[in-house]
Coordinates of C-alpha atoms in Angstrom, one line a residue:
X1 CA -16.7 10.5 30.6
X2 CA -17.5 10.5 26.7
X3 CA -17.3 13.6 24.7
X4 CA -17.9 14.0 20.6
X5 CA -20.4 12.7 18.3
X6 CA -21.5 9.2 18.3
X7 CA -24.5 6.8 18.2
X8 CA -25.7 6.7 21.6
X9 CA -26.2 3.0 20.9
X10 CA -22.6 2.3 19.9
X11 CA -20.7 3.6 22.9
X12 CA -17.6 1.9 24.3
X13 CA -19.7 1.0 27.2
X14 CA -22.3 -0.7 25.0
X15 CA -20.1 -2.5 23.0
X16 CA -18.5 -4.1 26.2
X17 CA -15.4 -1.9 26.8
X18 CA -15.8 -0.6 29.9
X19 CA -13.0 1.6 32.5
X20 CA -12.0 4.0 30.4
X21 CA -11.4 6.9 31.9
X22 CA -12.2 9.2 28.7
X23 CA -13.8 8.2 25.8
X24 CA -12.9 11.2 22.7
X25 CA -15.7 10.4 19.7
X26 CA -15.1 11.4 16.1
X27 CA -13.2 14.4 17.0
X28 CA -12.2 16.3 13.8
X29 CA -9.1 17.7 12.7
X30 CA -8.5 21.1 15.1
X31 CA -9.6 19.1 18.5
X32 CA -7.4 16.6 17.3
X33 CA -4.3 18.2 17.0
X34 CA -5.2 20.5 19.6
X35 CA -4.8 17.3 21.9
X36 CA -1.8 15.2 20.5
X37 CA 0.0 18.9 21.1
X38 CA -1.2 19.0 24.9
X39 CA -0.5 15.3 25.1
X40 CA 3.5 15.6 24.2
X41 CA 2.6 13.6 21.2
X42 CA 4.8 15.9 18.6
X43 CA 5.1 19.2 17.5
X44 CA 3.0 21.9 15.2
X45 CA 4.9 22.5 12.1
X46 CA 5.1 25.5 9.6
X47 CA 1.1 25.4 8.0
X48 CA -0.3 23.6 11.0
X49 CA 1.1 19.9 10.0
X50 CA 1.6 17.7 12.7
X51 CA 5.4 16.7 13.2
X52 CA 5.8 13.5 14.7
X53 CA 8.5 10.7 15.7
X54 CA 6.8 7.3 15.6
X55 CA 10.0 5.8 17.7
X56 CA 11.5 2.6 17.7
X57 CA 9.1 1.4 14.9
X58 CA 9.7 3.7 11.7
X59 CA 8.0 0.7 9.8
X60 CA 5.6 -2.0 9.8
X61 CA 6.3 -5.5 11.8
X62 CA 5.1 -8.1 9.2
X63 CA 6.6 -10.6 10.8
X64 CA 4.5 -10.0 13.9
X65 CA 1.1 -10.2 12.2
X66 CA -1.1 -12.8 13.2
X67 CA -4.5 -14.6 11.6
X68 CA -6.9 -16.0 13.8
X69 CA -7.1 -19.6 13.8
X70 CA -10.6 -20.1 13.3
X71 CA -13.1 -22.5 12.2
X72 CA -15.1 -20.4 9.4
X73 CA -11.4 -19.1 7.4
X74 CA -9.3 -22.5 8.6
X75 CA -10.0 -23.0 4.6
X76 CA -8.9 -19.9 3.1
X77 CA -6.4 -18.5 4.7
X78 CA -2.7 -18.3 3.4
X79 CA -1.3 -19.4 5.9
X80 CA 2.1 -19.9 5.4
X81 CA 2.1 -16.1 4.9
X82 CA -0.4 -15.4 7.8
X83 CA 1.2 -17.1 11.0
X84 CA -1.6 -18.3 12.9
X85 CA -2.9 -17.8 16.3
X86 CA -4.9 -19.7 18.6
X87 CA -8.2 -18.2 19.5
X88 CA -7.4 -18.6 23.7
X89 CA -4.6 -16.8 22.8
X90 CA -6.6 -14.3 21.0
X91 CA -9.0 -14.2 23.5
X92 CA -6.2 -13.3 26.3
X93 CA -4.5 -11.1 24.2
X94 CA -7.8 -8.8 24.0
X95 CA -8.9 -9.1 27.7
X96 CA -5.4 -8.0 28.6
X97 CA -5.4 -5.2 26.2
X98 CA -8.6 -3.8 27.7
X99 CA -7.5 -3.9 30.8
X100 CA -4.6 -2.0 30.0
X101 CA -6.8 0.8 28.5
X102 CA -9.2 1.2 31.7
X103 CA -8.1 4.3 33.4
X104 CA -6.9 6.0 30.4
X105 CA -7.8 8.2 27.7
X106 CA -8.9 6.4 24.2
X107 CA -10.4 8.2 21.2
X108 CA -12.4 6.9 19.0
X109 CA -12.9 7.3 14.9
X110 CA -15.8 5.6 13.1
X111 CA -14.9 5.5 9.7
X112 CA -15.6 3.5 6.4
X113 CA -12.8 1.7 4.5
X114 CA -14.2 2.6 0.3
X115 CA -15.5 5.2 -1.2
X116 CA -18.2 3.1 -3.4
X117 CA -21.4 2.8 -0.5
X118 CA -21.8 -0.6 -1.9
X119 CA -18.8 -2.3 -1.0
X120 CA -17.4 0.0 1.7
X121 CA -16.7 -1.3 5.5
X122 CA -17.6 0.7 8.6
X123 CA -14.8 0.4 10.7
X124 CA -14.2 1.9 14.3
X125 CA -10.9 3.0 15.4
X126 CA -9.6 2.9 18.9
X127 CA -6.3 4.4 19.7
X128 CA -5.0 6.1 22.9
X129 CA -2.9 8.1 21.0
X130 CA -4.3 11.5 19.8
X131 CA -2.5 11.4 16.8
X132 CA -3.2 8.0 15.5
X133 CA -7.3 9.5 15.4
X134 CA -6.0 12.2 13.1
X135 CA -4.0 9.5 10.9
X136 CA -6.7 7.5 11.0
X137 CA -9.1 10.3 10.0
X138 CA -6.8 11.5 7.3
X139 CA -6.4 8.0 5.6
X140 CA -9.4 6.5 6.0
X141 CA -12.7 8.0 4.5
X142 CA -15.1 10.6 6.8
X143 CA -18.7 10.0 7.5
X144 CA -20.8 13.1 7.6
X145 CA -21.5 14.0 10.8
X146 CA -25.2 13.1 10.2
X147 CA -24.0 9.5 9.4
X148 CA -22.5 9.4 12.6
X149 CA -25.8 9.0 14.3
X150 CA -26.8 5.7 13.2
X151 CA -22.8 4.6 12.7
X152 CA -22.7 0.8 13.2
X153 CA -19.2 -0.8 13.2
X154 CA -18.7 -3.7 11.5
X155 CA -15.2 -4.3 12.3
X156 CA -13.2 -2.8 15.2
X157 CA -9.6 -2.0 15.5
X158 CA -7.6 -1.5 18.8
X159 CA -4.5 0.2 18.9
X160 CA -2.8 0.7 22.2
X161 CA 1.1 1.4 21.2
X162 CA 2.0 1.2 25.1
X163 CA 0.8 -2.1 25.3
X164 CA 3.5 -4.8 25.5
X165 CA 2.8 -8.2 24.4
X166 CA 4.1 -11.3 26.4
X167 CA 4.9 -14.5 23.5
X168 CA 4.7 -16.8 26.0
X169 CA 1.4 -16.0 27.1
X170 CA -0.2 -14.1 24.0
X171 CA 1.3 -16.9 21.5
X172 CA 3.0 -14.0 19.2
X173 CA 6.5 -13.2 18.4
X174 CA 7.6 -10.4 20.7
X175 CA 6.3 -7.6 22.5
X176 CA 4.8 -6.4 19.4
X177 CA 1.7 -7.9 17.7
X178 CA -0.7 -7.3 15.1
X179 CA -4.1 -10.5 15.4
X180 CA -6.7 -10.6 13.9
X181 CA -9.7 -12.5 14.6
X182 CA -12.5 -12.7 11.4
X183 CA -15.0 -14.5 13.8
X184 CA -15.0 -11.5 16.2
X185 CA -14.4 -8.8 13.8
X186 CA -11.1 -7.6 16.0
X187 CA -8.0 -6.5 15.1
X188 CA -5.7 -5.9 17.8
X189 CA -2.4 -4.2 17.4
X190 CA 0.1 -3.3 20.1
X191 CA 3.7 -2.5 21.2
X192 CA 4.3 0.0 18.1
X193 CA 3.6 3.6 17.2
X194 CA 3.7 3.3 13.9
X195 CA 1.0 4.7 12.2
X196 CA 0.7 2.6 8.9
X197 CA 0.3 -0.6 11.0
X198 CA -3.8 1.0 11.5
X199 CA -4.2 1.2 7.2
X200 CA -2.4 -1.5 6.5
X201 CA -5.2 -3.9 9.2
X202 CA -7.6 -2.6 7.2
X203 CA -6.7 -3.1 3.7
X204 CA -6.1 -7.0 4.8
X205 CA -9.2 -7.4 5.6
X206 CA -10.8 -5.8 3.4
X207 CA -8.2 -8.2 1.1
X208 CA -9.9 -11.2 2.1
X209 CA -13.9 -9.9 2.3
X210 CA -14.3 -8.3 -1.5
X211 CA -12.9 -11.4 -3.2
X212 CA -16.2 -13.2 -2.2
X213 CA -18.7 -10.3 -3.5
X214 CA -16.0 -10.4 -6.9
X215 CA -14.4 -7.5 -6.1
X216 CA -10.5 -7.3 -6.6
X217 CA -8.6 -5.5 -4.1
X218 CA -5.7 -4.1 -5.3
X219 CA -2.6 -2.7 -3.7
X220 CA -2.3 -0.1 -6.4
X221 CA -2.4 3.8 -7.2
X222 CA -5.3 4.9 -9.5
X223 CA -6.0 7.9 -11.8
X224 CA -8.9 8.8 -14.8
X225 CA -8.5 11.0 -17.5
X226 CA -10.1 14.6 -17.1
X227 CA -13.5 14.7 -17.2
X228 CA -13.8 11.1 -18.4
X229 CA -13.4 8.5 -15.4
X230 CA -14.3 5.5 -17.8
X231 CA -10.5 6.4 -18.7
X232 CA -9.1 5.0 -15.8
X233 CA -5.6 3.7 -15.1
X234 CA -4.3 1.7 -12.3
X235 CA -0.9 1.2 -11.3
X236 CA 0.6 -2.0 -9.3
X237 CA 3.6 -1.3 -7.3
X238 CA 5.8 -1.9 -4.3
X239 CA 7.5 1.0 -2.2
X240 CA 9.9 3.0 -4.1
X241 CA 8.7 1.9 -7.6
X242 CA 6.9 5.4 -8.3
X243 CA 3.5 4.2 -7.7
X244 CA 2.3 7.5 -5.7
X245 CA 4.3 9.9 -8.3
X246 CA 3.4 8.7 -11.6
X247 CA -0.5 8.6 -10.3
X248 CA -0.3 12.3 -9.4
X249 CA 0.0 13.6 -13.2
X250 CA -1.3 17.1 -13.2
X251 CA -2.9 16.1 -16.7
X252 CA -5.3 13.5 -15.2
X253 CA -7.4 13.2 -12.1
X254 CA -6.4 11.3 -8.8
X255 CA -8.7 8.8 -7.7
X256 CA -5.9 7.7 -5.2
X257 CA -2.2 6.4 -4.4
X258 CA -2.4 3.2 -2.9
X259 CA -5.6 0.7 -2.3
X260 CA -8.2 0.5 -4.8
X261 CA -11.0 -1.7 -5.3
X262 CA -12.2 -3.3 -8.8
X263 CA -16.4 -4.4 -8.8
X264 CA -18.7 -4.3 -11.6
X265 CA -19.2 -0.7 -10.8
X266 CA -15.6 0.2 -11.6
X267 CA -12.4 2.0 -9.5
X268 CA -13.0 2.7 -6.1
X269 CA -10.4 4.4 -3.9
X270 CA -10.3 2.2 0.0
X271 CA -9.0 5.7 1.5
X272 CA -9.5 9.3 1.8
X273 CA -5.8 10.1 2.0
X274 CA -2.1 9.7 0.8
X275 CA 0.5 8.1 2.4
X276 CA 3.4 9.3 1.0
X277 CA 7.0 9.1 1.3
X278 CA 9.3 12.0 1.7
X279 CA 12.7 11.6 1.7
X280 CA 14.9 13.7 -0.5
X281 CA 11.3 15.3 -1.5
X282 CA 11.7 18.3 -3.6
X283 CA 9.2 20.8 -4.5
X284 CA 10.6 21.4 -8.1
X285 CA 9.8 17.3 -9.1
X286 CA 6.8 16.5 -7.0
X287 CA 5.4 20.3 -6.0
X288 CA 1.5 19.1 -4.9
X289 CA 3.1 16.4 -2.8
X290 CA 5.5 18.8 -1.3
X291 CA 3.0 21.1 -0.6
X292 CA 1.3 18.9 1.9
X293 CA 3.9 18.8 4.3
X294 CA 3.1 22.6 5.5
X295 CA -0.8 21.8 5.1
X296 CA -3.1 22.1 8.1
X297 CA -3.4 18.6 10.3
X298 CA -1.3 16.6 7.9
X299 CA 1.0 13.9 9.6
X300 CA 4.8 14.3 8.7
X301 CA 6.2 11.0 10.1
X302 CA 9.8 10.9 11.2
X303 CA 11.2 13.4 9.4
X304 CA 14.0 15.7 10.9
X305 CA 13.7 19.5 11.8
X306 CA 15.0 22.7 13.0
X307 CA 13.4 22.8 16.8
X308 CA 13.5 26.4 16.5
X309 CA 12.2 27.4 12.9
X310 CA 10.3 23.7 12.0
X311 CA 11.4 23.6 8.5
X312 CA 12.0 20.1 7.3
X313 CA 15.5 18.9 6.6
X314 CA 14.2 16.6 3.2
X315 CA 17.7 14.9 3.0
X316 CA 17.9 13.7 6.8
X317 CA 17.3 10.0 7.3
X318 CA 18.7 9.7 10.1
X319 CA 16.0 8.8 12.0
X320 CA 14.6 6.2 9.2
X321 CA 14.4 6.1 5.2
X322 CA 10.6 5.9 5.8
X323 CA 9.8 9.0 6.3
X324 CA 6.0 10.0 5.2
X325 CA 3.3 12.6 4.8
X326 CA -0.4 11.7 5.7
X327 CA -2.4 14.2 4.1
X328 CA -6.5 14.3 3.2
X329 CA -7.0 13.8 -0.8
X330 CA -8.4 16.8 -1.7
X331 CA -5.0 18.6 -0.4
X332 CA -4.0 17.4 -4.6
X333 CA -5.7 19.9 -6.5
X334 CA -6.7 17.1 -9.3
X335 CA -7.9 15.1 -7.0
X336 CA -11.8 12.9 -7.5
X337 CA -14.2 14.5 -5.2
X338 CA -15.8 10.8 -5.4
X339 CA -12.6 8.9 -5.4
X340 CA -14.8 6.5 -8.1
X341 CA -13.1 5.5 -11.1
X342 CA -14.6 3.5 -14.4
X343 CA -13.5 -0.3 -15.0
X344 CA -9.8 0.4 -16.0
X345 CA -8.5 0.5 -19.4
X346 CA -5.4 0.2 -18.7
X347 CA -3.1 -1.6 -15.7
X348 CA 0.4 -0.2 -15.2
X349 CA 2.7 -2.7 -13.3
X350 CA 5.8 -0.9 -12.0
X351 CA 9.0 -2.3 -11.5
X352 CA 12.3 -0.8 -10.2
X353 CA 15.0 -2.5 -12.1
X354 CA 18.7 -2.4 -10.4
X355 CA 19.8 -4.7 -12.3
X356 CA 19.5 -2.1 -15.6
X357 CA 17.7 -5.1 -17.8
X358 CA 14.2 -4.7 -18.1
X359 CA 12.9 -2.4 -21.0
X360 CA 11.9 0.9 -19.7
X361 CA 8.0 -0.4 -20.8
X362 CA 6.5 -3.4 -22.4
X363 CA 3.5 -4.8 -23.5
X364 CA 1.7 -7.7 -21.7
X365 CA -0.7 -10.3 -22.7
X366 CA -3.3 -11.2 -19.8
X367 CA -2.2 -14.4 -18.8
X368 CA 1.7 -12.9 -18.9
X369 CA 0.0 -9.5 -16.5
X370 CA -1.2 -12.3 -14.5
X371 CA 2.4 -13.9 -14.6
X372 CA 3.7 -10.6 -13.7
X373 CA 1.2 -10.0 -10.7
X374 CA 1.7 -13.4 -9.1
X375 CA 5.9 -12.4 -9.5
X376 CA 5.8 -8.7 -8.2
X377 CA 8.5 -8.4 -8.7
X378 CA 11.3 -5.3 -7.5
X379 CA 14.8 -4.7 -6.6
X380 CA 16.7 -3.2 -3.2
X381 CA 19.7 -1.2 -3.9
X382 CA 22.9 -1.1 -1.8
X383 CA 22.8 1.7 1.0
X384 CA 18.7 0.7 1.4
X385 CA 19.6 -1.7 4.5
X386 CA 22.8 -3.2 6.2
X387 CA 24.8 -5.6 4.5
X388 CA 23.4 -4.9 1.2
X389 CA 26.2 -4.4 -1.5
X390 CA 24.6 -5.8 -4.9
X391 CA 20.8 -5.3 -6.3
X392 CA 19.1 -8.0 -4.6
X393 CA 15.9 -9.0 -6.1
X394 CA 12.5 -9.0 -4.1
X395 CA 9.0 -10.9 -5.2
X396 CA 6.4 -9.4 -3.6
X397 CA 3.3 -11.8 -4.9
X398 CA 0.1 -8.9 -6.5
X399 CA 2.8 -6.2 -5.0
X400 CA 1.8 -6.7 -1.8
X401 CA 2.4 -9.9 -0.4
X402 CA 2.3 -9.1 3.7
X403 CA -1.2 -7.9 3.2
X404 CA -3.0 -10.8 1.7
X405 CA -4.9 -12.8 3.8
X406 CA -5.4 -15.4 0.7
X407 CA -3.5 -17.6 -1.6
X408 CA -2.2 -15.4 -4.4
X409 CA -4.0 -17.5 -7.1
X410 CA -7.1 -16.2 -5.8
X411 CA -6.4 -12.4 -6.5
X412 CA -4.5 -13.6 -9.9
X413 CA -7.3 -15.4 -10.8
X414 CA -9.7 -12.4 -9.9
X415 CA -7.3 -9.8 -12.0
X416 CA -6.8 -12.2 -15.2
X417 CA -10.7 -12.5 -15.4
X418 CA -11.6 -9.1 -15.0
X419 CA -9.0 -7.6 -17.4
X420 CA -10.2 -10.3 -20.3
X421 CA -13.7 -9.4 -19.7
X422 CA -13.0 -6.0 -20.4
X423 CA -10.6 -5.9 -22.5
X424 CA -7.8 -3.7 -20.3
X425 CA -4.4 -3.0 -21.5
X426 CA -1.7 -3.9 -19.7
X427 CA 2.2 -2.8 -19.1
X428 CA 5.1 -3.3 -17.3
X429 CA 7.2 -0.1 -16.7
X430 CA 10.5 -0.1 -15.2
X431 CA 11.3 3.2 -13.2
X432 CA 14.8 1.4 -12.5
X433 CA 18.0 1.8 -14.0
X434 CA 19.3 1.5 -17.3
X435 CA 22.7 1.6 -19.1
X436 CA 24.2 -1.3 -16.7
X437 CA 23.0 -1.7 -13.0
X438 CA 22.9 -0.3 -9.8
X439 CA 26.6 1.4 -9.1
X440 CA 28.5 -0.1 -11.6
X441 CA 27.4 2.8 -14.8
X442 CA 24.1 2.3 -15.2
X443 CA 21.4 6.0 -14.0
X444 CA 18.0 6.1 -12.7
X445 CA 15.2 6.3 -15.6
X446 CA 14.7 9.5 -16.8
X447 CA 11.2 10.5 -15.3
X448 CA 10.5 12.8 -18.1
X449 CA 10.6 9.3 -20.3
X450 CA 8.4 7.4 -18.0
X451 CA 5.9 10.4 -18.0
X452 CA 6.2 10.6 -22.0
X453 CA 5.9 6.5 -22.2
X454 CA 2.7 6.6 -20.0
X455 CA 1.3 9.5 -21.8
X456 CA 1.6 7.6 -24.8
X457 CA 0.3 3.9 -23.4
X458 CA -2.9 5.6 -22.1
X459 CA -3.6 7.9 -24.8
X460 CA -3.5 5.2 -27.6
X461 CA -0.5 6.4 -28.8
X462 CA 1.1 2.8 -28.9
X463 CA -1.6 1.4 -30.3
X464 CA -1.0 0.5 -34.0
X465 CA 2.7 0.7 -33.7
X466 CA 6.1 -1.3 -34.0
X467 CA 6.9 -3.8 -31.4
X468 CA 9.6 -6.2 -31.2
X469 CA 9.3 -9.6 -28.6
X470 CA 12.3 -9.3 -26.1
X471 CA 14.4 -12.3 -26.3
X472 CA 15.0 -12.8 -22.8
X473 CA 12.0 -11.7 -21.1
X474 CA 8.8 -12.8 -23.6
X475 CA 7.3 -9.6 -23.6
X476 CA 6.1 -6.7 -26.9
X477 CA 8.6 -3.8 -26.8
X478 CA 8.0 -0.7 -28.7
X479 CA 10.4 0.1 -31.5
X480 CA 9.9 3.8 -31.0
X481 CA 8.2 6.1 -29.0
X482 CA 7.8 9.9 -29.9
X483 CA 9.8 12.3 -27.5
X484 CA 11.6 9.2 -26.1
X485 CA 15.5 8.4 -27.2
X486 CA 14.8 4.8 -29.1
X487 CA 17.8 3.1 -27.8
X488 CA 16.2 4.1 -24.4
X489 CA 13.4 1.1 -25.2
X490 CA 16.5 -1.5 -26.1
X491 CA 18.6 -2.2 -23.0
X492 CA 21.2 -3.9 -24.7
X493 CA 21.9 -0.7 -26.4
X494 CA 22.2 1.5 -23.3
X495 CA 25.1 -1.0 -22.0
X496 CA 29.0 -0.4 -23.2
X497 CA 29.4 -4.1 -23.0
X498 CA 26.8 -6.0 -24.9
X499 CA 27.7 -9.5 -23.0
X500 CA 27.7 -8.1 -19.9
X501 CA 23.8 -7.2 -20.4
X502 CA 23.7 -10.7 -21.7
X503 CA 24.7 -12.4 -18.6
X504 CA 23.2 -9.8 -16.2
X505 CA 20.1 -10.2 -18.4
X506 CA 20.1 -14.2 -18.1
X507 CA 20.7 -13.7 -14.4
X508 CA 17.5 -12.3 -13.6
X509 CA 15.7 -14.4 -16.1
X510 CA 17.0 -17.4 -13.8
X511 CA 15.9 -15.2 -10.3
X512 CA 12.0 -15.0 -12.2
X513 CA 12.3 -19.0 -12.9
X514 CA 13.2 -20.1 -9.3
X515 CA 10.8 -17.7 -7.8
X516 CA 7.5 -19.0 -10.0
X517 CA 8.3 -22.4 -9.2
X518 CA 5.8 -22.1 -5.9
X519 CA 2.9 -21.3 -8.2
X520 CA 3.2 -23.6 -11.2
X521 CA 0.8 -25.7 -9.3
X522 CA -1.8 -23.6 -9.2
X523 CA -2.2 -21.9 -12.7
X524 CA -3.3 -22.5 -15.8
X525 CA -1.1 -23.8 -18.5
X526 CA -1.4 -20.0 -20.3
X527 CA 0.5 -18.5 -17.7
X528 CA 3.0 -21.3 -17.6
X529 CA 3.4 -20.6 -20.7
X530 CA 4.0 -16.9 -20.7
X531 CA 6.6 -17.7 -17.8
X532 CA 10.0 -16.2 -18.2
X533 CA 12.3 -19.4 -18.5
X534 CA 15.8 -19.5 -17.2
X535 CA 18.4 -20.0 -20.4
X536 CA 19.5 -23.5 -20.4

């Protein structure tokens, strides 16, 4: 039985997947939700959002993520970051996984991954669970119904959380396993509910594909000043470094919050949602994103409530720290209607500094951005996981490491050209801590100086003025900024004990040096140059 919109010529049946007892196409938002609540999949919340648990897996597996061994990417592939599989495995692995769907109830979204038509992938999305379709609708971007019609996927992704993989016989990990196979255009994921496992496919391979057309895929937030997209900003960063926040500035326009693509055309936004997290969420500091999570059809993931009045306990983490709202873009009032950006004048890369060191924003040459990108680099803070009682440092190569499919010199490479050919301005802003580190006297940065520092750095308003060179680090460092406390842009200053910075400084300088060493091979003596060096 197959019910929805679709082209008659790209049925599950006619693609080869045969069994199932009902095939849902390209249902939108209301039939959605109306299933996943007759299904026992979660619960309405106040404003129609959908309130789900996503169960044992509150994250993404990356170390359950598999590459296809095959002939045509044996060449390309990083693979010491991409476990391989071999393709009999593969080959098992899918046969089984169909066989565990015949019988049952699948829906299906056909969607494209990038808003700019030239570069954009149509993608199909198979899930059997109700409310992955909506997630999938929500983050990914919506044909019109009229494109449905002649809808031909290009790459398919199967999602059957119930599924249980065997290692032995499926040549994974465990009973959860995320493979894909370039050469059949598949990616197969099972044995977790998790909802970001479905985005995250998709941005890797849209990772590897755009480098060859000379397109740079970025894991990055975007924005463009009002009425003037050639203004546009993007920001690099890993979870917890701001990168969703600071892109939402109510005085410029939202292209989007996390996977963007650079071509000669300019910005374009991968998705047609936000994925944002929600703990300790408060509708006085981030009021459009709070909003959302009462919206019609958006996906609050994990979060706790009262079972009797659905409101949202914000402060609960009980169930994970990673608790999210999925919600469509134009639920931001600034949001692009066209989710297109110019090329970008300016690249932020965010940081969160534990360690209270790092200048609270600097100024970066290209072949030190490039430095920077190949480093991304962050910081956990005790109470994030087990076991954790100091800042410990995490390099996350072009802020997004388990999602590149390719060595990192390949997007570095792609990033250093494009921002010399164009001329883009580029910082490092720390949204750490400053006056000493994590715990031990040192505060979050103020977010009302981050706001004024980026205000300034994309208006112009840095341009022409005082900088000094940070002794440790390499890196320009304003001298003064207007509406910003100047000993705020002097770390040293903001400590009580001057040495102390000194060594805690030196420390991390050290923690940069040992973690470069695995690309000094592969750059280009600029860059090894601009390298932070550990004090001898």
């Amino acid at each position: 039985m197959t019910t929805g919109k679709v082209n008659p010529a790209q049925t599950l049946e006619a693609t080869g997947i045969l069994g199932v007892k009902t095939a849902y196409y390209n249902l939108l938002e209301p039939a959605l939700m109306q299933h996943a609540v007759m299904r026992g999949e979660g619960d309405i919340g106040n404003g129609g959002a959908f309130l789900v648990s996503t169960g044992v897996h509150t994250g993404r597996s990356p170390k359950d993520k598999f590459v296809v061994d095959e002939p045509s990417v044996k060449d390309t592939i990083w693979w010491e970051n991409n476990p391989p599989m071999d393709p009999q495995a593969f080959e098992t692995l899918h046969q089984d996984m169909l066989a565990h769907l015949k019988g049952k109830e699948v829906f299906v979204e056909d969607l494209f991954g990038g808003a700019d038509p030239d570069y954009r992938l149509n993608v199909r999305m198979i899930t059997e669970l109700a409310w992955h379709a909506l997630f999938n609708r929500t983050m990914l971007r919506r044909p019109a119904l009229a494109e449905l019609e002649s809808f031909v996927p290009e790459f398919t992704f199967i999602n059957c959380p119930s599924f249980k993989a065997d290692p032995a016989r499926h040549g994974c990990r465990s009973e959860t396993v995320i493979a894909l196979s370039f050469e059949k255009k598949l990616v197969l994921v099972g044995g977790t509910s998790y909802a970001g496992e479905n985005k995250k496919s998709v941005f890797t391979v849209l990772n590897y594909l755009l480098p060859e057309r000379n397109v740079m895929p970025m894991h990055c937030s975007a924005n463009h000043a009002i009425g003037n997209p050639a203004d546009t900003a993007i920001f690099f960063g890993l979870s917890g470094t701001g990168k969703t926040t600071l892109s939402a500035d109510p005085d410029r326009t939202l292209i989007g919050d996390d996977e963007h693509g650079w071509s000669d055309n300019g910005t374009f936004n991968f998705e047609g949602g936000c994925y944002a997290k929600t703990i300790n969420l408060s509708q006085e500091a981030e009021p459009d994103i709070y909003a959302t999570t009462s919206m019609f059809a958006s996906v609050v993931e994990n979060m706790v409530y009262d079972a009797h009045t659905r409101e949202i306990d914000f402060s609960d983490d009980s169930l994970t720290p990673n608790t999210r709202v999925a919600y469509p873009l134009h639920y931001i009032d600034n949001a692009s209607e066209t989710s297109l950006g110019g090329v970008p004048k300016n690249v932020i890369m965010l940081t969160c500094d534990a360690f209270g060191v790092l200048p609270p924003i600097a100024r970066l040459t290209p072949a030190q951005a490039m430095y920077h990108f190949l480093s991304g680099f962050t910081s956990k803070v005790p109470g994030t996981e087990k076991g954790v009682t100091e800042p410990i440092p995490t390099f996350s190569t072009c802020f997004g490491a388990p999602f590149m499919p390719r060595r990192p010199e390949a997007y570095g490479n792609l990033l250093r050209e494009k921002i010399a050919a164009h001329g883009v301005n580029c910082w490092l802003v720390n949204t750490g801590w400053t006056g000493g580190p994590w715990g031990k006297g040192g505060s979050r940065m103020p977010i009302r100086a981050t706001r004024a520092l980026l205000t300034a750095a994309l208006s112009g308003g840095l341009d022409g003025g005082a900088f000094r060179q940070d002794e440790n680090f390499g890196f320009d460092v304003p001298v003064s900024v207007e509406g910003v406390d100047d000993t705020l842009l002097d770390p040293r200053r903001t400590w009580q004990d001057a040495s102390a910075y000194d060594a805690q400084a030196a420390k991390l300088a050290q923690m940069f040096d040992e973690n470069f060493k695995q690309y000094e091979p592969f750059v280009d003596e600029d860059v090894l140059a601009a390298a932070i060096k550990a004090q001898k």
